[in-house]
Short mmCIF file of C-alpha atoms and ligand atoms in Angstrom, two decimals:
data_model
loop_
_atom_site.label_atom_id
_atom_site.label_comp_id
_atom_site.label_asym_id
_atom_site.label_seq_id
_atom_site.Cartn_x
_atom_site.Cartn_y
_atom_site.Cartn_z
CA MET A 1 167.56 116.61 85.91
CA ARG A 2 165.34 117.47 82.96
CA THR A 3 164.85 113.84 82.04
CA PRO A 4 161.67 112.75 83.67
CA THR A 5 162.01 109.76 85.84
CA VAL A 6 160.00 107.41 83.74
CA ALA A 7 158.61 105.70 86.79
CA THR A 8 157.17 108.91 88.18
CA ALA A 9 155.61 109.88 84.91
CA ALA A 10 154.12 106.43 84.53
CA LEU A 11 152.76 106.55 88.05
CA CYS A 12 151.08 109.88 87.45
CA LEU A 13 149.57 108.67 84.23
CA ALA A 14 148.27 105.55 85.89
CA TRP A 15 146.75 107.72 88.57
CA ALA A 16 145.04 109.84 85.93
CA LEU A 17 143.72 106.81 84.10
CA VAL A 18 142.45 105.09 87.19
CA LEU A 19 140.08 107.98 87.66
CA VAL A 20 138.21 107.23 84.52
CA PRO A 21 136.78 103.85 85.48
CA ALA A 22 136.30 105.14 89.01
CA PHE A 23 133.82 107.54 87.53
CA PRO A 24 131.01 105.26 86.51
CA GLN A 25 130.02 105.39 82.89
CA GLY A 26 126.72 103.75 83.59
CA HIS A 27 123.62 103.76 81.55
CA SER A 28 121.12 106.44 82.19
CA SER A 29 117.73 104.90 82.40
CA PRO A 30 115.10 107.45 81.68
CA GLY A 31 112.10 107.62 83.91
CA THR A 32 111.61 108.03 87.55
CA GLY A 33 112.50 104.74 89.20
CA PRO A 34 114.82 104.87 92.20
CA PRO A 35 118.51 104.95 91.26
CA LYS A 36 120.22 101.59 91.37
CA SER A 37 123.61 102.41 92.74
CA PRO A 38 123.22 103.99 96.15
CA GLY A 39 126.40 106.03 96.24
CA ALA A 40 125.87 107.18 92.73
CA SER A 41 122.39 108.47 93.06
CA HIS A 42 122.89 112.18 93.45
CA GLY A 43 123.38 112.63 89.75
CA SER A 44 122.10 115.40 87.62
CA ARG A 45 119.57 113.93 85.33
CA CYS A 46 117.68 117.14 85.31
CA GLY A 47 114.93 117.78 82.92
CA ASP A 48 113.87 114.18 82.45
CA GLU A 49 110.61 115.12 84.05
CA SER A 50 107.91 116.80 82.07
CA LEU A 51 106.04 119.86 83.18
CA ASN A 52 102.80 117.99 83.69
CA ASP A 53 104.37 115.38 85.93
CA THR A 54 102.54 115.80 89.21
CA ASP A 55 105.52 114.54 91.23
CA THR A 56 107.73 117.19 89.71
CA LEU A 57 105.13 119.85 90.25
CA ARG A 58 104.78 118.90 93.90
CA ARG A 59 108.50 118.89 94.50
CA CYS A 60 108.96 122.17 92.68
CA ALA A 61 106.04 123.99 94.24
CA ASP A 62 107.32 127.08 95.99
CA ASP A 63 104.65 126.93 98.68
CA GLY A 64 106.06 125.03 101.61
CA ALA A 65 109.74 124.59 100.69
CA PHE A 66 111.73 121.69 102.10
CA ASP A 67 111.54 120.94 105.79
CA ALA A 68 115.05 119.55 105.88
CA VAL A 69 117.90 118.64 103.53
CA ALA A 70 120.79 116.36 104.45
CA LEU A 71 123.17 113.84 102.96
CA ASP A 72 122.72 110.24 103.98
CA GLU A 73 125.53 107.81 104.81
CA LYS A 74 125.96 107.05 101.11
CA GLY A 75 126.31 110.62 99.86
CA ARG A 76 122.76 110.76 98.59
CA MET A 77 120.92 114.00 99.15
CA LEU A 78 117.70 113.70 101.11
CA PHE A 79 114.95 116.29 100.69
CA PHE A 80 112.24 116.11 103.35
CA LYS A 81 108.85 117.67 102.74
CA GLY A 82 105.72 116.85 104.71
CA ASP A 83 105.59 113.11 105.30
CA GLU A 84 107.66 112.33 102.22
CA VAL A 85 111.34 112.26 101.30
CA TRP A 86 113.03 112.57 97.91
CA LYS A 87 116.27 110.61 97.74
CA GLY A 88 118.53 112.27 95.17
CA SER A 89 117.81 115.22 92.95
CA HIS A 90 115.14 113.66 90.78
CA GLY A 91 112.46 111.02 90.83
CA ARG A 92 109.54 110.21 93.05
CA PRO A 93 109.23 110.74 96.79
CA GLU A 94 108.88 107.93 99.31
CA PRO A 95 106.99 107.99 102.60
CA ILE A 96 109.41 109.01 105.36
CA ASN A 97 108.15 106.23 107.59
CA ALA A 98 109.13 103.58 105.01
CA THR A 99 112.82 104.30 105.78
CA TRP A 100 112.56 105.64 109.35
CA PRO A 101 109.50 103.88 110.83
CA GLU A 102 110.23 105.04 114.39
CA LEU A 103 109.64 108.70 113.54
CA GLY A 104 106.31 110.28 114.35
CA SER A 105 103.97 111.26 111.56
CA GLY A 106 104.31 114.72 110.08
CA PRO A 107 107.29 116.70 108.91
CA VAL A 108 110.94 116.41 109.88
CA ASP A 109 112.04 119.81 111.24
CA ALA A 110 115.78 119.46 110.72
CA ALA A 111 118.37 116.88 109.67
CA PHE A 112 122.13 116.48 109.36
CA ARG A 113 124.73 113.78 109.02
CA ILE A 114 127.77 113.57 111.27
CA HIS A 115 130.10 111.12 112.94
CA HIS A 116 128.39 109.83 116.05
CA LYS A 117 130.37 110.80 119.13
CA SER A 118 130.68 107.21 120.32
CA SER A 119 131.86 105.92 116.96
CA SER A 120 134.58 107.28 114.74
CA VAL A 121 133.75 104.90 111.93
CA HIS A 122 130.08 105.34 111.20
CA ASP A 123 128.28 108.37 109.99
CA SER A 124 124.98 108.97 111.69
CA LEU A 125 121.90 110.74 110.47
CA TYR A 126 120.18 113.01 113.01
CA LEU A 127 116.49 113.73 112.45
CA PHE A 128 114.57 116.30 114.50
CA GLN A 129 110.84 116.40 115.10
CA GLY A 130 109.24 118.69 117.66
CA GLU A 131 111.11 118.35 120.96
CA GLN A 132 112.96 115.14 120.06
CA VAL A 133 115.93 113.89 118.07
CA TRP A 134 116.36 110.47 116.44
CA VAL A 135 119.82 109.16 115.53
CA TYR A 136 120.29 106.51 112.83
CA THR A 137 123.50 104.63 112.06
CA ASP A 138 123.58 102.27 109.08
CA GLY A 139 119.85 102.86 108.76
CA LYS A 140 119.13 101.60 112.29
CA LEU A 141 117.87 103.68 115.21
CA CYS A 142 120.60 103.95 117.86
CA SER A 143 119.73 102.74 121.33
CA GLY A 144 118.56 105.41 123.72
CA TYR A 145 116.73 107.36 120.99
CA PRO A 146 114.57 109.30 120.50
CA ARG A 147 115.87 111.74 123.10
CA ALA A 148 114.83 115.23 124.10
CA ILE A 149 116.78 117.72 121.98
CA GLY A 150 117.80 119.61 125.13
CA ASP A 151 119.32 116.43 126.60
CA GLU A 152 121.36 115.74 123.48
CA PHE A 153 122.33 119.38 122.80
CA LYS A 154 122.08 121.36 126.04
CA GLY A 155 120.23 124.64 125.58
CA VAL A 156 119.03 123.99 122.04
CA PRO A 157 115.29 124.63 121.66
CA GLY A 158 112.71 122.28 120.19
CA HIS A 159 110.67 122.88 117.06
CA LEU A 160 113.74 123.88 115.08
CA ASP A 161 113.65 125.11 111.51
CA SER A 162 116.92 123.56 110.41
CA ALA A 163 120.36 122.39 111.45
CA VAL A 164 123.68 121.74 109.72
CA GLU A 165 126.93 120.21 110.89
CA CYS A 166 130.12 122.26 110.63
CA HIS A 167 133.56 120.73 110.32
CA PRO A 168 136.74 122.04 111.94
CA GLU A 169 138.16 123.02 108.53
CA GLU A 170 135.42 125.59 108.13
CA CYS A 171 134.34 126.40 111.72
CA GLN A 172 137.62 125.88 113.63
CA ALA A 173 135.76 123.29 115.73
CA GLU A 174 133.32 120.45 115.22
CA GLY A 175 129.81 121.67 115.88
CA ILE A 176 126.26 122.19 114.76
CA ILE A 177 124.54 125.35 113.54
CA PHE A 178 120.86 125.39 114.55
CA PHE A 179 118.29 127.73 113.00
CA LYS A 180 114.98 128.73 114.53
CA GLY A 181 113.23 131.72 112.97
CA SER A 182 115.84 134.44 112.80
CA ASP A 183 117.77 132.93 115.74
CA VAL A 184 121.02 131.16 114.95
CA TYR A 185 122.87 128.94 117.47
CA TRP A 186 126.32 127.43 117.40
CA TYR A 187 126.75 124.23 119.43
CA ASP A 188 130.36 123.13 119.96
CA LEU A 189 130.41 119.34 120.05
CA SER A 190 133.72 119.06 121.89
CA THR A 191 132.91 121.50 124.71
CA GLY A 192 129.11 121.20 124.75
CA GLN A 193 128.89 125.03 124.76
CA LEU A 194 126.01 126.80 123.05
CA LYS A 195 126.40 130.32 121.66
CA GLN A 196 123.91 132.49 119.89
CA ARG A 197 125.09 134.12 116.67
CA ALA A 198 124.00 137.61 115.66
CA TRP A 199 123.83 137.03 111.93
CA MET A 200 122.20 139.70 109.80
CA GLN A 201 122.24 137.99 106.44
CA VAL A 202 121.35 134.39 107.25
CA GLY A 203 118.27 133.17 109.07
CA ASN A 204 114.76 131.89 108.50
CA CYS A 205 116.26 128.81 106.84
CA SER A 206 113.64 126.14 106.28
CA ALA A 207 116.53 123.74 105.61
CA ALA A 208 120.33 123.94 105.81
CA LEU A 209 123.02 121.83 104.21
CA ARG A 210 126.78 121.36 104.16
CA TRP A 211 127.86 120.13 100.78
CA LEU A 212 131.45 119.94 99.51
CA GLU A 213 132.72 122.28 102.25
CA ARG A 214 130.08 124.85 101.43
CA TYR A 215 127.08 125.86 103.50
CA TYR A 216 123.59 126.54 102.21
CA CYS A 217 120.45 128.00 103.77
CA PHE A 218 117.29 127.10 101.89
CA GLN A 219 114.49 129.62 101.82
CA GLY A 220 111.86 128.06 99.66
CA LEU A 221 113.49 126.51 96.64
CA ARG A 222 116.08 129.25 96.60
CA PHE A 223 119.16 129.04 98.68
CA LEU A 224 121.84 131.28 100.07
CA ARG A 225 125.41 130.18 100.39
CA PHE A 226 126.85 131.42 103.67
CA ASN A 227 130.09 131.47 105.60
CA PRO A 228 129.50 129.21 108.63
CA LEU A 229 131.87 131.23 110.85
CA SER A 230 130.90 134.80 110.02
CA GLY A 231 127.40 134.38 108.64
CA ASP A 232 128.38 136.43 105.58
CA VAL A 233 126.71 135.71 102.27
CA PRO A 234 129.00 135.97 99.22
CA PRO A 235 127.59 137.74 96.15
CA HIS A 236 125.09 135.45 94.54
CA ARG A 237 125.97 134.45 91.03
CA HIS A 238 123.13 132.11 90.26
CA PRO A 239 119.91 133.24 91.89
CA ARG A 240 117.97 130.54 90.12
CA ASP A 241 120.29 127.68 90.92
CA SER A 242 118.61 124.79 92.55
CA PHE A 243 119.70 121.52 94.05
CA ILE A 244 116.79 119.71 92.55
CA CYS A 245 115.41 119.16 89.12
CA CYS A 246 112.62 121.53 88.27
CA PRO A 247 111.52 122.56 84.82
CA GLY A 248 113.24 125.81 83.93
CA ARG A 249 115.21 126.00 87.15
CA GLY A 250 118.69 125.48 88.41
CA HIS A 251 121.60 123.47 87.05
CA GLY A 252 122.11 124.07 83.35
CA HIS A 253 118.69 125.60 83.10
CA ALA A 254 120.01 128.81 84.59
CA ALA A 255 122.06 129.10 81.45
CA HIS A 256 119.89 127.28 78.96
CA HIS A 257 116.28 127.87 79.99
CA ASN A 258 115.78 124.47 78.55
CA ALA A 259 114.13 121.85 80.63
CA THR A 260 115.06 118.91 78.46
CA PHE A 261 117.65 116.36 79.45
CA HIS A 262 121.12 117.86 79.35
CA ALA A 263 123.64 115.13 78.71
CA PRO A 264 126.89 116.90 79.76
CA MET A 265 125.51 117.31 83.26
CA ASP A 266 124.59 113.67 83.58
CA ARG A 267 127.63 111.95 84.97
CA CYS A 268 126.33 108.67 83.53
CA SER A 269 125.75 109.97 80.02
CA GLY A 270 128.95 108.30 78.78
CA LEU A 271 130.25 111.54 77.25
CA PRO A 272 134.00 111.82 77.81
CA LEU A 273 135.34 113.93 80.63
CA GLN A 274 137.74 116.39 79.06
CA ALA A 275 140.13 117.31 81.85
CA PHE A 276 141.01 116.51 85.44
CA ALA A 277 142.78 118.44 88.15
CA SER A 278 143.53 117.84 91.80
CA ASP A 279 144.77 120.27 94.41
CA ASP A 280 146.87 119.96 97.58
CA LYS A 281 143.77 119.53 99.69
CA GLY A 282 142.83 116.46 97.72
CA ARG A 283 139.98 118.10 95.87
CA LEU A 284 139.53 116.46 92.53
CA TYR A 285 137.76 118.11 89.62
CA ALA A 286 136.57 116.66 86.32
CA PHE A 287 135.54 118.87 83.43
CA ARG A 288 133.05 118.27 80.67
CA GLN A 289 131.86 120.92 78.25
CA GLY A 290 130.70 123.90 80.32
CA TYR A 291 130.49 121.93 83.58
CA TYR A 292 132.61 120.45 86.31
CA PHE A 293 132.15 117.67 88.84
CA ARG A 294 133.91 117.26 92.20
CA LEU A 295 135.04 113.66 92.31
CA ASP A 296 136.91 113.31 95.58
CA SER A 297 133.89 113.14 97.77
CA ARG A 298 131.85 110.07 97.11
CA ARG A 299 130.57 110.68 100.61
CA ASP A 300 128.98 113.91 99.41
CA GLY A 301 127.65 112.56 96.15
CA TRP A 302 128.39 113.84 92.67
CA HIS A 303 126.83 116.78 91.01
CA ALA A 304 127.50 118.91 87.93
CA TRP A 305 127.90 122.67 88.19
CA PRO A 306 128.44 125.34 85.55
CA LEU A 307 132.15 126.29 85.47
CA SER A 308 131.37 129.86 86.54
CA HIS A 309 129.97 128.55 89.81
CA THR A 310 133.55 128.16 91.04
CA TRP A 311 135.70 130.04 88.51
CA ALA A 312 134.11 133.43 87.87
CA GLY A 313 133.48 134.15 84.22
CA LEU A 314 134.74 130.78 82.98
CA GLU A 315 132.69 129.26 80.16
CA GLY A 316 132.99 126.74 77.36
CA GLU A 317 135.12 123.66 76.91
CA VAL A 318 138.21 123.01 78.98
CA ASP A 319 141.01 121.17 77.18
CA ALA A 320 143.39 120.65 80.05
CA THR A 321 143.97 121.82 83.61
CA PHE A 322 146.59 121.51 86.27
CA ILE A 323 147.26 123.04 89.65
CA TRP A 324 150.62 124.50 90.50
CA GLU A 325 151.34 126.05 93.89
CA ASN A 326 147.75 127.05 94.55
CA PHE A 327 147.22 128.35 91.05
CA MET A 328 144.78 126.56 88.79
CA TYR A 329 145.74 126.73 85.13
CA ILE A 330 142.84 126.23 82.76
CA ILE A 331 143.71 125.69 79.12
CA GLN A 332 141.09 126.44 76.49
CA GLY A 333 142.24 126.33 72.86
CA SER A 334 145.30 128.56 72.54
CA GLN A 335 144.60 130.41 75.79
CA VAL A 336 145.31 129.82 79.43
CA SER A 337 143.51 131.34 82.42
CA ILE A 338 145.01 131.25 85.90
CA TYR A 339 142.92 131.26 89.07
CA ARG A 340 144.12 131.60 92.68
CA GLU A 341 142.81 128.55 94.45
CA ASP A 342 143.67 129.96 97.89
CA GLN A 343 141.79 133.22 97.28
CA GLY A 344 138.30 132.17 96.39
CA HIS A 345 139.21 131.07 92.86
CA ALA A 346 139.87 134.65 91.74
CA LEU A 347 141.13 135.15 88.18
CA VAL A 348 144.69 136.44 88.14
CA GLN A 349 144.79 139.90 86.57
CA GLY A 350 145.88 139.98 82.95
CA TYR A 351 144.52 136.54 82.13
CA PRO A 352 143.52 134.76 79.95
CA LYS A 353 146.78 134.96 78.00
CA GLY A 354 148.15 133.15 74.98
CA LEU A 355 149.32 129.64 75.78
CA GLN A 356 152.52 130.05 73.80
CA GLU A 357 153.46 133.21 75.65
CA GLU A 358 152.77 131.67 79.06
CA LEU A 359 153.99 128.09 78.73
CA GLY A 360 155.68 127.94 75.34
CA ILE A 361 153.24 125.39 73.97
CA LEU A 362 150.63 125.64 71.24
CA GLY A 363 147.86 123.54 72.71
CA ALA A 364 147.16 120.71 75.10
CA ASP A 365 144.89 117.69 75.28
CA ALA A 366 145.92 116.93 78.85
CA ALA A 367 148.41 118.24 81.37
CA PHE A 368 149.56 117.16 84.80
CA THR A 369 152.20 117.80 87.40
CA CYS A 370 153.68 115.32 89.83
CA PRO A 371 154.17 115.88 93.54
CA GLY A 372 157.62 117.22 94.37
CA SER A 373 158.58 117.81 90.76
CA PRO A 374 158.82 121.19 89.04
CA LEU A 375 157.95 119.65 85.68
CA LEU A 376 154.69 120.03 83.87
CA TYR A 377 153.81 117.21 81.50
CA VAL A 378 151.74 118.23 78.51
CA ILE A 379 150.13 115.68 76.25
CA GLN A 380 149.08 116.69 72.78
CA GLY A 381 148.04 114.14 70.20
CA SER A 382 150.37 111.21 70.65
CA SER A 383 153.29 113.14 72.09
CA MET A 384 154.16 114.21 75.58
CA GLN A 385 156.38 117.16 76.34
CA GLN A 386 157.81 118.58 79.55
CA VAL A 387 157.77 122.18 80.60
CA ASP A 388 159.92 123.27 83.51
C1 NAG B 401 102.03 115.11 79.76
O1 NAG B 401 101.21 115.58 78.73
C2 NAG B 401 101.39 114.91 77.48
C3 NAG B 401 100.52 115.60 76.44
O2 NAG B 401 99.28 115.98 76.97
C4 NAG B 401 101.03 113.43 77.65
O3 NAG B 401 101.24 112.76 76.43
C5 NAG B 401 101.90 112.85 78.72
O4 NAG B 401 101.56 111.52 78.97
C6 NAG B 401 101.79 113.64 80.02
N1 NAG B 401 102.76 113.14 80.98
C7 NAG B 401 102.46 112.89 82.23
C8 NAG B 401 103.58 112.40 83.07
O5 NAG B 401 101.34 113.02 82.69
C1 NAG B 402 103.32 105.42 107.15
O1 NAG B 402 102.35 106.43 107.38
C2 NAG B 402 101.16 106.27 106.64
C3 NAG B 402 100.23 107.41 106.93
O2 NAG B 402 100.93 108.59 107.22
C4 NAG B 402 100.50 104.95 107.00
O3 NAG B 402 99.33 104.76 106.22
C5 NAG B 402 101.48 103.80 106.79
O4 NAG B 402 100.93 102.61 107.25
C6 NAG B 402 102.78 104.08 107.53
N1 NAG B 402 103.75 103.04 107.17
C7 NAG B 402 104.52 102.48 108.07
C8 NAG B 402 105.50 101.48 107.55
O5 NAG B 402 104.46 102.74 109.27
C1 NAG B 403 113.70 136.58 109.27
O1 NAG B 403 112.33 136.90 109.33
C2 NAG B 403 112.04 137.99 110.22
C3 NAG B 403 110.54 138.12 110.32
O2 NAG B 403 109.95 138.07 109.06
C4 NAG B 403 112.72 139.24 109.71
O3 NAG B 403 112.49 140.31 110.56
C5 NAG B 403 114.22 138.99 109.59
O4 NAG B 403 114.85 140.10 109.02
C6 NAG B 403 114.51 137.75 108.76
N1 NAG B 403 115.93 137.48 108.83
C7 NAG B 403 116.67 137.09 107.78
C8 NAG B 403 118.11 136.92 108.01
O5 NAG B 403 116.18 136.88 106.69
C1 NAG B 404 117.46 121.80 74.77
O1 NAG B 404 118.78 121.33 74.93
C2 NAG B 404 119.03 120.17 74.18
C3 NAG B 404 120.43 119.68 74.56
O2 NAG B 404 121.33 120.73 74.69
C4 NAG B 404 118.89 120.52 72.68
O3 NAG B 404 119.15 119.39 71.90
C5 NAG B 404 117.48 121.01 72.42
O4 NAG B 404 117.33 121.41 71.07
C6 NAG B 404 117.14 122.17 73.33
N1 NAG B 404 115.74 122.50 73.19
C7 NAG B 404 115.30 123.76 73.11
C8 NAG B 404 113.83 123.94 73.01
O5 NAG B 404 116.04 124.72 73.13
#
């Protein structure tokens, strides 16, 4: 039983290799032109804007904050401010009416993307202005819109501050969270019921966003991550994190205070990704230097985060990773750290430990497990070894 079935091993390897070309190694054109590949536009080319760039200054001004933030049908993040929209985390804004000509002039109050009730195939973008809501599918206004917000979502007030969709995985039902001042509403899409939430820690959100199963309330350029069921706010690890590229802010800048281009965070920089891991829920991580990317959700765009954003205290280069029964093993040099994936990525007590002590190996360039098999395959140099 210890002999690996060659076919399985080969299959797993093929799976691992297929990921590499799936992750575009494009060229990173400097400058501010709109990104070419639509699904690939939410990259992290932070810092390629200089401090005296008026576009950057306008986007990064703390004054008015964003009116709304949402993902579009292609996984690109939209940032609405005044009568302009930034598509992706860098570059120049466009007039809102160039993309959504039916909207009135002035700001968008709230926005989210969700499956339209009458269609299970298409994602739709909902845009709110004043007392009305506009619904776009494939970039086209759906018939019957704009509609009064109260007709579309019974009981929901006009002149909202923000709104975000919540999925059954996180909210136990499909619904929308609406914010107006310090009032928070939960609208259940399947029952049409509206409930007010008494949340102490979350409110006054100028914009709200669901991104990679996490929920964010923007207050100015800062944001709070919140639990969409309880309204709790987990301890904030990166108070200066930002979703957008501002000199001296967010992304790697939290760690580096360096507003120049940071290649490891640019998924198109062509630098090699050093490790991959996938969990039972189909989440797929890629590691490069001190950062990770979530790759499984093209729909939600791609974005680099410091390792410690998910795995508390983790820093530096990751040589190899694998997930085994809800534990994430992260191999760095001769050490291995183990995190509980089902308990908020908490570090298991007593780790990191020596790799030899834990797994009986000296080092690893790559490691993977195969579904239904108790074997761990470790690749080092040109050899592969199995660990039971
Ligand atoms: C920023 O300032 C530098 C030096 O004054 C100048 O060379 C550069 O063109 C400016 N950049 C922009 C985008 O205005
Ligand atoms: C968009 O709005 C601006 C002013 O807010 C106006 O000058 C322009 O013609 C509008 N463009 C379209 C396509 O409606
Ligand atoms: C929202 O703003 C109001 C008025 O400034 C304040 O009383 C309330 O505590 C704020 N709520 C939150 C959750 O920040
Ligand atoms: C900023 O970071 C880049 C890339 O890490 C580095 O090459 C550069 O020297 C840094 N600049 C400053 C001023 O620290």
